[in-house]
Amino acid sequence: MTTTDDIEAMIAAMAQGDRGAFEDLYAATSAKLFGVCLRVLSNRAEAEDALQDAFVKIWRNADRYKVNGLSPMTWLITITRNLCIDKIRARKVATGDMDEVAALEDHAPGPEALAVAASDRARIVGCMNGLEPDKAVAVRRAYLEGETYQELADAFEVPLNTMRTWLRRSLLKLRECLSQ
């Protein structure tokens, strides 16, 4: 089983150009990261492309990773999720098809939830449950489904700056909870 320290060591070796470390990191994390791609994009072919793009980005940015006491998987998942969200937004702009984005809303456990369950799921779920229900929904919709702050503000019928504050404070609470 790969530990947090192992993943951090692989990232550090990758920053020095170690291709073997890249292969090891891919073997250790690709299933989880593919689950993230599949959950966000809801399309296997796009998820496979996104995973490849994510690992290219991880390779290129390995020297930017900072050991901060948190799980390095958080860094890897964030890069992957943000890349997928960018793909959704580009698709939205290109097609103007809002139905496609609405179809992404699926609260059933998917591959990502099953993969994360093997290691970090219990902690994340526990911390998310510590948030107020409407704020937890806003966090999920913003950071897993790619909704913009303005879309969330409209959906929750609050001013844009209020939504930004909700999300910022919720992320701070999650970070504090996950670092314990």
Short mmCIF file of N, CA, C and O in Angstrom, two decimals, residues 20-84:
data_model
loop_
_atom_site.label_atom_id
_atom_site.label_comp_id
_atom_site.label_asym_id
_atom_site.label_seq_id
_atom_site.Cartn_x
_atom_site.Cartn_y
_atom_site.Cartn_z
N GLY A 20 10.92 7.14 -13.61
CA GLY A 20 10.49 5.98 -12.84
C GLY A 20 9.53 6.38 -11.73
O GLY A 20 8.55 5.67 -11.46
N ALA A 21 9.79 7.51 -11.10
CA ALA A 21 8.89 8.01 -10.06
C ALA A 21 7.54 8.37 -10.67
O ALA A 21 6.49 8.16 -10.05
N PHE A 22 7.57 8.91 -11.88
CA PHE A 22 6.32 9.23 -12.57
C PHE A 22 5.51 7.96 -12.80
O PHE A 22 4.31 7.93 -12.55
N GLU A 23 6.16 6.91 -13.27
CA GLU A 23 5.47 5.63 -13.50
C GLU A 23 4.90 5.08 -12.20
O GLU A 23 3.77 4.59 -12.17
N ASP A 24 5.68 5.19 -11.12
CA ASP A 24 5.21 4.71 -9.82
C ASP A 24 4.01 5.52 -9.33
O ASP A 24 3.04 4.96 -8.81
N LEU A 25 4.07 6.85 -9.50
CA LEU A 25 2.96 7.70 -9.09
C LEU A 25 1.71 7.37 -9.90
O LEU A 25 0.61 7.29 -9.35
N TYR A 26 1.90 7.17 -11.20
CA TYR A 26 0.76 6.81 -12.05
C TYR A 26 0.13 5.50 -11.56
O TYR A 26 -1.09 5.41 -11.41
N ALA A 27 0.96 4.51 -11.30
CA ALA A 27 0.45 3.21 -10.84
C ALA A 27 -0.28 3.34 -9.51
O ALA A 27 -1.30 2.68 -9.29
N ALA A 28 0.21 4.21 -8.64
CA ALA A 28 -0.37 4.34 -7.30
C ALA A 28 -1.63 5.19 -7.25
O ALA A 28 -2.48 4.99 -6.38
N THR A 29 -1.78 6.14 -8.18
CA THR A 29 -2.87 7.13 -8.05
C THR A 29 -3.82 7.20 -9.23
O THR A 29 -4.86 7.85 -9.13
N SER A 30 -3.51 6.57 -10.33
CA SER A 30 -4.32 6.76 -11.54
C SER A 30 -5.77 6.30 -11.36
O SER A 30 -6.68 6.91 -11.91
N ALA A 31 -6.00 5.24 -10.59
CA ALA A 31 -7.38 4.77 -10.40
C ALA A 31 -8.24 5.82 -9.70
O ALA A 31 -9.36 6.11 -10.14
N LYS A 32 -7.69 6.42 -8.64
CA LYS A 32 -8.44 7.45 -7.93
C LYS A 32 -8.66 8.67 -8.82
O LYS A 32 -9.76 9.23 -8.87
N LEU A 33 -7.61 9.09 -9.50
CA LEU A 33 -7.73 10.28 -10.33
C LEU A 33 -8.65 10.04 -11.53
O LEU A 33 -9.37 10.95 -11.95
N PHE A 34 -8.65 8.82 -12.06
CA PHE A 34 -9.59 8.50 -13.13
C PHE A 34 -11.02 8.57 -12.60
O PHE A 34 -11.93 9.06 -13.29
N GLY A 35 -11.23 8.11 -11.38
CA GLY A 35 -12.55 8.22 -10.76
C GLY A 35 -13.02 9.66 -10.66
O GLY A 35 -14.19 9.97 -10.90
N VAL A 36 -12.10 10.56 -10.30
CA VAL A 36 -12.43 11.99 -10.24
C VAL A 36 -12.84 12.49 -11.62
O VAL A 36 -13.87 13.15 -11.79
N CYS A 37 -12.04 12.14 -12.63
CA CYS A 37 -12.33 12.57 -14.01
C CYS A 37 -13.70 12.05 -14.45
O CYS A 37 -14.50 12.80 -15.02
N LEU A 38 -13.95 10.79 -14.20
CA LEU A 38 -15.20 10.17 -14.64
C LEU A 38 -16.39 10.79 -13.92
O LEU A 38 -17.43 11.05 -14.54
N ARG A 39 -16.24 11.06 -12.63
CA ARG A 39 -17.33 11.66 -11.86
C ARG A 39 -17.66 13.06 -12.37
O ARG A 39 -18.82 13.42 -12.53
N VAL A 40 -16.64 13.86 -12.64
CA VAL A 40 -16.87 15.24 -13.06
C VAL A 40 -17.34 15.30 -14.51
O VAL A 40 -18.27 16.05 -14.84
N LEU A 41 -16.74 14.51 -15.39
CA LEU A 41 -17.04 14.61 -16.82
C LEU A 41 -18.18 13.71 -17.28
O LEU A 41 -18.79 13.97 -18.32
N SER A 42 -18.45 12.63 -16.56
CA SER A 42 -19.54 11.69 -16.91
C SER A 42 -19.40 11.11 -18.31
O SER A 42 -20.40 10.81 -18.96
N ASN A 43 -18.19 10.99 -18.80
CA ASN A 43 -17.95 10.45 -20.13
C ASN A 43 -16.59 9.75 -20.09
O ASN A 43 -15.57 10.40 -19.85
N ARG A 44 -16.59 8.45 -20.32
CA ARG A 44 -15.37 7.66 -20.17
C ARG A 44 -14.24 8.13 -21.10
O ARG A 44 -13.10 8.28 -20.67
N ALA A 45 -14.56 8.40 -22.36
CA ALA A 45 -13.52 8.82 -23.30
C ALA A 45 -12.92 10.16 -22.88
O ALA A 45 -11.69 10.34 -22.89
N GLU A 46 -13.78 11.11 -22.50
CA GLU A 46 -13.28 12.40 -22.04
C GLU A 46 -12.48 12.25 -20.74
O GLU A 46 -11.48 12.94 -20.55
N ALA A 47 -12.93 11.35 -19.87
CA ALA A 47 -12.23 11.12 -18.61
C ALA A 47 -10.84 10.56 -18.86
O ALA A 47 -9.87 10.95 -18.19
N GLU A 48 -10.71 9.65 -19.82
CA GLU A 48 -9.40 9.10 -20.15
C GLU A 48 -8.47 10.19 -20.68
O GLU A 48 -7.30 10.26 -20.29
N ASP A 49 -8.99 11.04 -21.56
CA ASP A 49 -8.19 12.16 -22.08
C ASP A 49 -7.80 13.12 -20.96
O ASP A 49 -6.66 13.59 -20.90
N ALA A 50 -8.75 13.41 -20.09
CA ALA A 50 -8.50 14.33 -18.99
C ALA A 50 -7.44 13.77 -18.04
O ALA A 50 -6.58 14.51 -17.55
N LEU A 51 -7.50 12.46 -17.79
CA LEU A 51 -6.50 11.84 -16.91
C LEU A 51 -5.10 11.99 -17.50
O LEU A 51 -4.15 12.33 -16.80
N GLN A 52 -4.99 11.76 -18.80
CA GLN A 52 -3.69 11.92 -19.46
C GLN A 52 -3.21 13.36 -19.34
O GLN A 52 -2.05 13.61 -18.99
N ASP A 53 -4.11 14.31 -19.61
CA ASP A 53 -3.75 15.72 -19.49
C ASP A 53 -3.35 16.08 -18.06
O ASP A 53 -2.43 16.86 -17.84
N ALA A 54 -4.07 15.50 -17.09
CA ALA A 54 -3.77 15.78 -15.68
C ALA A 54 -2.36 15.30 -15.32
O ALA A 54 -1.61 16.01 -14.64
N PHE A 55 -2.00 14.10 -15.78
CA PHE A 55 -0.67 13.60 -15.45
C PHE A 55 0.43 14.39 -16.15
O PHE A 55 1.52 14.58 -15.58
N VAL A 56 0.15 14.90 -17.33
CA VAL A 56 1.13 15.79 -17.99
C VAL A 56 1.31 17.05 -17.14
O VAL A 56 2.43 17.49 -16.90
N LYS A 57 0.20 17.60 -16.68
CA LYS A 57 0.25 18.80 -15.85
C LYS A 57 0.96 18.52 -14.52
O LYS A 57 1.75 19.34 -14.04
N ILE A 58 0.69 17.37 -13.92
CA ILE A 58 1.35 16.99 -12.67
C ILE A 58 2.86 16.87 -12.89
O ILE A 58 3.66 17.35 -12.09
N TRP A 59 3.26 16.23 -14.00
CA TRP A 59 4.69 16.09 -14.33
C TRP A 59 5.35 17.46 -14.45
O TRP A 59 6.42 17.71 -13.90
N ARG A 60 4.69 18.36 -15.18
CA ARG A 60 5.26 19.68 -15.43
C ARG A 60 5.31 20.55 -14.17
O ARG A 60 6.12 21.47 -14.09
N ASN A 61 4.40 20.29 -13.22
CA ASN A 61 4.30 21.14 -12.03
C ASN A 61 4.79 20.46 -10.76
O ASN A 61 4.56 20.99 -9.67
N ALA A 62 5.44 19.32 -10.88
CA ALA A 62 5.90 18.59 -9.69
C ALA A 62 6.81 19.45 -8.81
O ALA A 62 6.78 19.34 -7.59
N ASP A 63 7.58 20.32 -9.43
CA ASP A 63 8.48 21.17 -8.64
C ASP A 63 7.74 22.23 -7.84
O ASP A 63 8.31 22.85 -6.95
N ARG A 64 6.47 22.42 -8.11
CA ARG A 64 5.67 23.41 -7.38
C ARG A 64 4.98 22.83 -6.15
O ARG A 64 4.43 23.58 -5.35
N TYR A 65 4.99 21.51 -6.02
CA TYR A 65 4.35 20.88 -4.87
C TYR A 65 5.14 21.21 -3.61
O TYR A 65 6.35 21.11 -3.56
N LYS A 66 4.41 21.61 -2.58
CA LYS A 66 5.01 21.94 -1.29
C LYS A 66 4.46 20.98 -0.24
O LYS A 66 3.25 20.84 -0.10
N VAL A 67 5.34 20.33 0.50
CA VAL A 67 4.92 19.48 1.60
C VAL A 67 4.36 20.39 2.68
O VAL A 67 5.04 21.29 3.16
N ASN A 68 3.08 20.18 3.04
CA ASN A 68 2.43 21.07 4.00
C ASN A 68 1.70 20.32 5.11
O ASN A 68 0.90 20.89 5.83
N GLY A 69 1.96 19.04 5.22
CA GLY A 69 1.32 18.26 6.27
C GLY A 69 -0.01 17.68 5.87
O GLY A 69 -0.56 16.84 6.57
N LEU A 70 -0.55 18.13 4.75
CA LEU A 70 -1.81 17.59 4.25
C LEU A 70 -1.50 16.47 3.25
O LEU A 70 -0.36 16.30 2.83
N SER A 71 -2.50 15.74 2.86
CA SER A 71 -2.30 14.64 1.93
C SER A 71 -1.89 15.16 0.56
O SER A 71 -2.53 16.08 0.02
N PRO A 72 -0.85 14.57 -0.05
CA PRO A 72 -0.49 14.98 -1.41
C PRO A 72 -1.59 14.61 -2.41
O PRO A 72 -1.65 15.19 -3.49
N MET A 73 -2.45 13.67 -2.03
CA MET A 73 -3.58 13.33 -2.91
C MET A 73 -4.48 14.54 -3.11
O MET A 73 -5.08 14.69 -4.17
N THR A 74 -4.57 15.39 -2.11
CA THR A 74 -5.38 16.61 -2.24
C THR A 74 -4.86 17.45 -3.39
O THR A 74 -5.64 17.96 -4.20
N TRP A 75 -3.54 17.59 -3.48
CA TRP A 75 -2.92 18.37 -4.56
C TRP A 75 -3.21 17.71 -5.91
O TRP A 75 -3.60 18.38 -6.87
N LEU A 76 -3.02 16.40 -5.99
CA LEU A 76 -3.24 15.68 -7.24
C LEU A 76 -4.70 15.75 -7.67
O LEU A 76 -5.01 15.97 -8.85
N ILE A 77 -5.61 15.55 -6.72
CA ILE A 77 -7.05 15.60 -7.03
C ILE A 77 -7.46 17.00 -7.45
O ILE A 77 -8.26 17.16 -8.38
N THR A 78 -6.90 18.02 -6.80
CA THR A 78 -7.25 19.40 -7.16
C THR A 78 -6.83 19.72 -8.59
O THR A 78 -7.61 20.30 -9.36
N ILE A 79 -5.62 19.32 -8.96
CA ILE A 79 -5.16 19.54 -10.34
C ILE A 79 -6.10 18.84 -11.31
O ILE A 79 -6.55 19.42 -12.31
N THR A 80 -6.43 17.60 -11.02
CA THR A 80 -7.27 16.80 -11.90
C THR A 80 -8.68 17.37 -12.00
O THR A 80 -9.22 17.54 -13.09
N ARG A 81 -9.27 17.69 -10.85
CA ARG A 81 -10.64 18.23 -10.83
C ARG A 81 -10.71 19.56 -11.57
O ARG A 81 -11.61 19.79 -12.38
N ASN A 82 -9.75 20.44 -11.31
CA ASN A 82 -9.75 21.75 -11.98
C ASN A 82 -9.63 21.60 -13.50
O ASN A 82 -10.29 22.32 -14.25
N LEU A 83 -8.80 20.66 -13.94
CA LEU A 83 -8.66 20.42 -15.37
C LEU A 83 -10.00 19.94 -15.96
O LEU A 83 -10.41 20.40 -17.02
N CYS A 84 -10.68 19.06 -15.25
CA CYS A 84 -11.98 18.56 -15.73
C CYS A 84 -13.02 19.68 -15.77
O CYS A 84 -13.80 19.77 -16.71
#
